[in-house]
């Protein structure tokens, strides 16, 4: 089985004995290096390994979806993003990446909806991604694309965000 110590660019690096979330961070470093080298199959193997260490970890699921997308497995990638968002509806990177994937796949109404959800949930948190999302939304709107109805995942995320702020009326409307 591939591991960060055997696949890391620049030679083996031992993976420290860490808790699952910290282990995923260590995996992410190796995955990022493999991504940069366009070694998506190897990166995907590390994603699978990270998910064994920390099942359902949103970062590992996001990375897995991105690997699948780069391998041309778009439907699988979107399904992994949906799974990750079901487990953690406030994980903004998955909303952004999901929207970008949908746009590239020509599923523009769904892309517009996903990117709008990203903007509604994460305004001001990541200015670079926010700018890209706003540009993509504006371009889709100029093309006359109508957003798909907010998905159940979108409503779940909006409710979770409002609930986390103790805005209970907003969470349930």
mmCIF file of C-alpha atoms in Angstrom:
data_model
loop_
_atom_site.group_PDB
_atom_site.id
_atom_site.type_symbol
_atom_site.label_atom_id
_atom_site.label_comp_id
_atom_site.label_asym_id
_atom_site.label_seq_id
_atom_site.Cartn_x
_atom_site.Cartn_y
_atom_site.Cartn_z
ATOM 1 C CA UNK A 1 0.000 0.000 0.000
ATOM 2 C CA UNK A 2 1.231 3.482 -0.840
ATOM 3 C CA UNK A 3 1.835 5.824 2.040
ATOM 4 C CA UNK A 4 3.162 9.345 2.434
ATOM 5 C CA UNK A 5 6.533 7.910 3.376
ATOM 6 C CA UNK A 6 6.846 5.938 0.114
ATOM 7 C CA UNK A 7 5.245 8.327 -2.375
ATOM 8 C CA UNK A 8 6.376 11.722 -1.177
ATOM 9 C CA UNK A 9 8.236 13.723 -3.809
ATOM 10 C CA UNK A 10 11.915 14.001 -2.999
ATOM 11 C CA UNK A 11 12.120 10.600 -1.334
ATOM 12 C CA UNK A 12 10.753 8.871 1.726
ATOM 13 C CA UNK A 13 9.619 10.866 4.713
ATOM 14 C CA UNK A 14 8.420 8.997 7.782
ATOM 15 C CA UNK A 15 4.849 9.676 8.833
ATOM 16 C CA UNK A 16 4.823 10.651 12.508
ATOM 17 C CA UNK A 17 2.665 8.839 15.027
ATOM 18 C CA UNK A 18 -0.243 11.310 15.215
ATOM 19 C CA UNK A 19 -3.964 11.512 15.819
ATOM 20 C CA UNK A 20 -6.270 10.965 12.782
ATOM 21 C CA UNK A 21 -6.884 14.641 11.934
ATOM 22 C CA UNK A 22 -3.178 15.427 12.206
ATOM 23 C CA UNK A 23 -2.435 12.340 10.129
ATOM 24 C CA UNK A 24 -4.696 13.676 7.378
ATOM 25 C CA UNK A 25 -2.712 16.928 7.434
ATOM 26 C CA UNK A 26 0.463 14.884 6.906
ATOM 27 C CA UNK A 27 -1.211 12.997 4.068
ATOM 28 C CA UNK A 28 -2.379 16.286 2.543
ATOM 29 C CA UNK A 29 1.211 17.483 2.288
ATOM 30 C CA UNK A 30 2.147 14.398 0.295
ATOM 31 C CA UNK A 31 -1.052 14.559 -1.772
ATOM 32 C CA UNK A 32 -0.311 18.191 -2.650
ATOM 33 C CA UNK A 33 3.133 17.228 -3.918
ATOM 34 C CA UNK A 34 1.710 14.431 -6.036
ATOM 35 C CA UNK A 35 -0.981 16.770 -7.358
ATOM 36 C CA UNK A 36 1.648 19.299 -8.354
ATOM 37 C CA UNK A 37 3.481 16.517 -10.212
ATOM 38 C CA UNK A 38 0.173 15.470 -11.846
ATOM 39 C CA UNK A 39 0.465 12.009 -10.309
ATOM 40 C CA UNK A 40 -3.266 11.744 -9.661
ATOM 41 C CA UNK A 41 -3.478 7.929 -9.359
ATOM 42 C CA UNK A 42 -0.866 7.967 -6.591
ATOM 43 C CA UNK A 43 -2.549 10.941 -4.930
ATOM 44 C CA UNK A 44 -5.859 9.067 -5.036
ATOM 45 C CA UNK A 45 -4.235 6.074 -3.323
ATOM 46 C CA UNK A 46 -3.073 8.378 -0.527
ATOM 47 C CA UNK A 47 -6.566 9.853 -0.239
ATOM 48 C CA UNK A 48 -7.955 6.357 0.237
ATOM 49 C CA UNK A 49 -5.328 5.672 2.875
ATOM 50 C CA UNK A 50 -6.120 8.948 4.661
ATOM 51 C CA UNK A 51 -9.795 7.976 4.718
ATOM 52 C CA UNK A 52 -8.910 4.694 6.424
ATOM 53 C CA UNK A 53 -7.058 6.654 9.110
ATOM 54 C CA UNK A 54 -9.808 9.289 9.437
ATOM 55 C CA UNK A 55 -13.057 8.074 7.830
ATOM 56 C CA UNK A 56 -15.251 10.894 6.576
ATOM 57 C CA UNK A 57 -12.588 13.564 7.015
ATOM 58 C CA UNK A 58 -13.797 16.461 4.822
ATOM 59 C CA UNK A 59 -10.324 17.425 3.649
ATOM 60 C CA UNK A 60 -9.514 13.857 2.597
ATOM 61 C CA UNK A 61 -12.873 13.563 0.815
ATOM 62 C CA UNK A 62 -12.281 16.892 -0.951
ATOM 63 C CA UNK A 63 -8.843 15.725 -2.084
ATOM 64 C CA UNK A 64 -10.272 12.400 -3.272
ATOM 65 C CA UNK A 65 -12.939 14.189 -5.300
ATOM 66 C CA UNK A 66 -10.313 16.450 -6.865
ATOM 67 C CA UNK A 67 -8.168 13.430 -7.798
ATOM 68 C CA UNK A 68 -11.136 11.675 -9.359
ATOM 69 C CA UNK A 69 -11.987 14.807 -11.332
ATOM 70 C CA UNK A 70 -8.452 15.081 -12.728
ATOM 71 C CA UNK A 71 -8.634 11.410 -13.695
ATOM 72 C CA UNK A 72 -11.770 12.154 -15.734
ATOM 73 C CA UNK A 73 -14.106 10.415 -13.289
ATOM 74 C CA UNK A 74 -16.427 13.394 -12.929
ATOM 75 C CA UNK A 75 -19.571 11.640 -11.686
ATOM 76 C CA UNK A 76 -17.563 9.830 -9.005
ATOM 77 C CA UNK A 77 -15.893 13.100 -8.032
ATOM 78 C CA UNK A 78 -19.232 14.843 -7.617
ATOM 79 C CA UNK A 79 -20.602 11.923 -5.595
ATOM 80 C CA UNK A 80 -17.598 12.158 -3.246
ATOM 81 C CA UNK A 81 -18.134 15.906 -2.841
ATOM 82 C CA UNK A 82 -21.796 15.265 -2.051
ATOM 83 C CA UNK A 83 -20.819 12.635 0.535
ATOM 84 C CA UNK A 84 -18.349 15.052 2.106
ATOM 85 C CA UNK A 85 -20.944 17.818 2.205
ATOM 86 C CA UNK A 86 -23.518 15.490 3.748
ATOM 87 C CA UNK A 87 -21.051 14.827 6.549
ATOM 88 C CA UNK A 88 -19.800 18.407 6.882
ATOM 89 C CA UNK A 89 -22.061 20.873 5.064
ATOM 90 C CA UNK A 90 -19.921 23.839 6.088
ATOM 91 C CA UNK A 91 -16.705 22.598 4.433
ATOM 92 C CA UNK A 92 -16.331 25.473 1.998
ATOM 93 C CA UNK A 93 -13.639 24.019 -0.244
ATOM 94 C CA UNK A 94 -16.013 21.242 -1.271
ATOM 95 C CA UNK A 95 -18.752 23.739 -2.193
ATOM 96 C CA UNK A 96 -16.290 25.739 -4.283
ATOM 97 C CA UNK A 97 -14.684 22.723 -5.973
ATOM 98 C CA UNK A 98 -18.062 21.096 -6.582
ATOM 99 C CA UNK A 99 -19.292 24.263 -8.304
ATOM 100 C CA UNK A 100 -16.158 24.506 -10.438
ATOM 101 C CA UNK A 101 -16.457 20.847 -11.467
ATOM 102 C CA UNK A 102 -20.111 21.228 -12.375
ATOM 103 C CA UNK A 103 -19.294 24.304 -14.464
ATOM 104 C CA UNK A 104 -16.519 22.478 -16.333
ATOM 105 C CA UNK A 105 -18.843 19.510 -16.859
ATOM 106 C CA UNK A 106 -21.388 21.827 -18.513
ATOM 107 C CA UNK A 107 -23.921 21.415 -15.711
ATOM 108 C CA UNK A 108 -24.242 25.167 -15.422
ATOM 109 C CA UNK A 109 -27.485 25.465 -13.455
ATOM 110 C CA UNK A 110 -26.148 23.158 -10.747
ATOM 111 C CA UNK A 111 -22.800 24.963 -10.827
ATOM 112 C CA UNK A 112 -24.476 28.308 -10.325
ATOM 113 C CA UNK A 113 -26.458 26.959 -7.388
ATOM 114 C CA UNK A 114 -23.371 25.390 -5.767
ATOM 115 C CA UNK A 115 -21.261 28.524 -6.215
ATOM 116 C CA UNK A 116 -24.039 30.707 -4.795
ATOM 117 C CA UNK A 117 -24.230 28.382 -1.793
ATOM 118 C CA UNK A 118 -20.458 28.713 -1.394
ATOM 119 C CA UNK A 119 -20.760 32.503 -1.427
ATOM 120 C CA UNK A 120 -23.684 32.489 1.011
ATOM 121 C CA UNK A 121 -21.798 30.278 3.444
ATOM 122 C CA UNK A 122 -18.288 31.644 3.227
ATOM 123 C CA UNK A 123 -18.412 35.328 2.418
ATOM 124 C CA UNK A 124 -15.185 36.962 3.516
ATOM 125 C CA UNK A 125 -13.355 33.781 4.536
ATOM 126 C CA UNK A 126 -11.188 33.108 1.472
ATOM 127 C CA UNK A 127 -10.898 36.210 -0.668
ATOM 128 C CA UNK A 128 -9.173 34.489 -3.606
ATOM 129 C CA UNK A 129 -11.755 31.701 -3.907
ATOM 130 C CA UNK A 130 -14.541 34.158 -3.220
ATOM 131 C CA UNK A 131 -13.360 36.337 -6.113
ATOM 132 C CA UNK A 132 -13.193 33.311 -8.421
ATOM 133 C CA UNK A 133 -16.660 32.206 -7.329
ATOM 134 C CA UNK A 134 -18.119 35.693 -7.856
ATOM 135 C CA UNK A 135 -16.541 35.851 -11.342
ATOM 136 C CA UNK A 136 -17.921 32.416 -12.225
ATOM 137 C CA UNK A 137 -21.397 33.344 -10.951
ATOM 138 C CA UNK A 138 -21.342 36.605 -12.915
ATOM 139 C CA UNK A 139 -20.233 34.780 -16.090
ATOM 140 C CA UNK A 140 -22.962 32.162 -15.707
ATOM 141 C CA UNK A 141 -25.570 34.845 -15.084
ATOM 142 C CA UNK A 142 -24.397 36.767 -18.190
ATOM 143 C CA UNK A 143 -24.871 33.555 -20.165
ATOM 144 C CA UNK A 144 -28.462 33.520 -18.954
ATOM 145 C CA UNK A 145 -28.065 30.447 -16.814
ATOM 146 C CA UNK A 146 -30.774 30.099 -14.208
ATOM 147 C CA UNK A 147 -29.658 28.518 -10.971
ATOM 148 C CA UNK A 148 -31.015 25.125 -10.068
ATOM 149 C CA UNK A 149 -33.104 25.132 -6.945
ATOM 150 C CA UNK A 150 -31.007 25.041 -3.790
ATOM 151 C CA UNK A 151 -30.182 21.423 -3.133
ATOM 152 C CA UNK A 152 -30.953 19.620 0.092
ATOM 153 C CA UNK A 153 -27.238 19.904 0.881
ATOM 154 C CA UNK A 154 -27.439 23.656 0.374
ATOM 155 C CA UNK A 155 -30.389 23.974 2.721
ATOM 156 C CA UNK A 156 -28.619 21.769 5.270
ATOM 157 C CA UNK A 157 -25.530 23.980 5.127
ATOM 158 C CA UNK A 158 -27.530 27.202 5.456
ATOM 159 C CA UNK A 159 -29.394 25.716 8.431
ATOM 160 C CA UNK A 160 -26.160 24.551 10.069
ATOM 161 C CA UNK A 161 -24.551 27.963 9.636
ATOM 162 C CA UNK A 162 -27.573 29.748 11.100
ATOM 163 C CA UNK A 163 -27.824 27.219 13.929
ATOM 164 C CA UNK A 164 -24.144 27.633 14.757
ATOM 165 C CA UNK A 165 -24.797 31.340 15.202
ATOM 166 C CA UNK A 166 -27.906 30.608 17.313
ATOM 167 C CA UNK A 167 -30.067 32.232 14.637
ATOM 168 C CA UNK A 168 -32.785 29.627 15.014
ATOM 169 C CA UNK A 169 -35.494 31.441 13.035
ATOM 170 C CA UNK A 170 -33.165 31.602 10.005
ATOM 171 C CA UNK A 171 -32.100 27.985 10.481
ATOM 172 C CA UNK A 172 -35.640 26.753 10.004
ATOM 173 C CA UNK A 173 -36.929 29.105 7.297
#
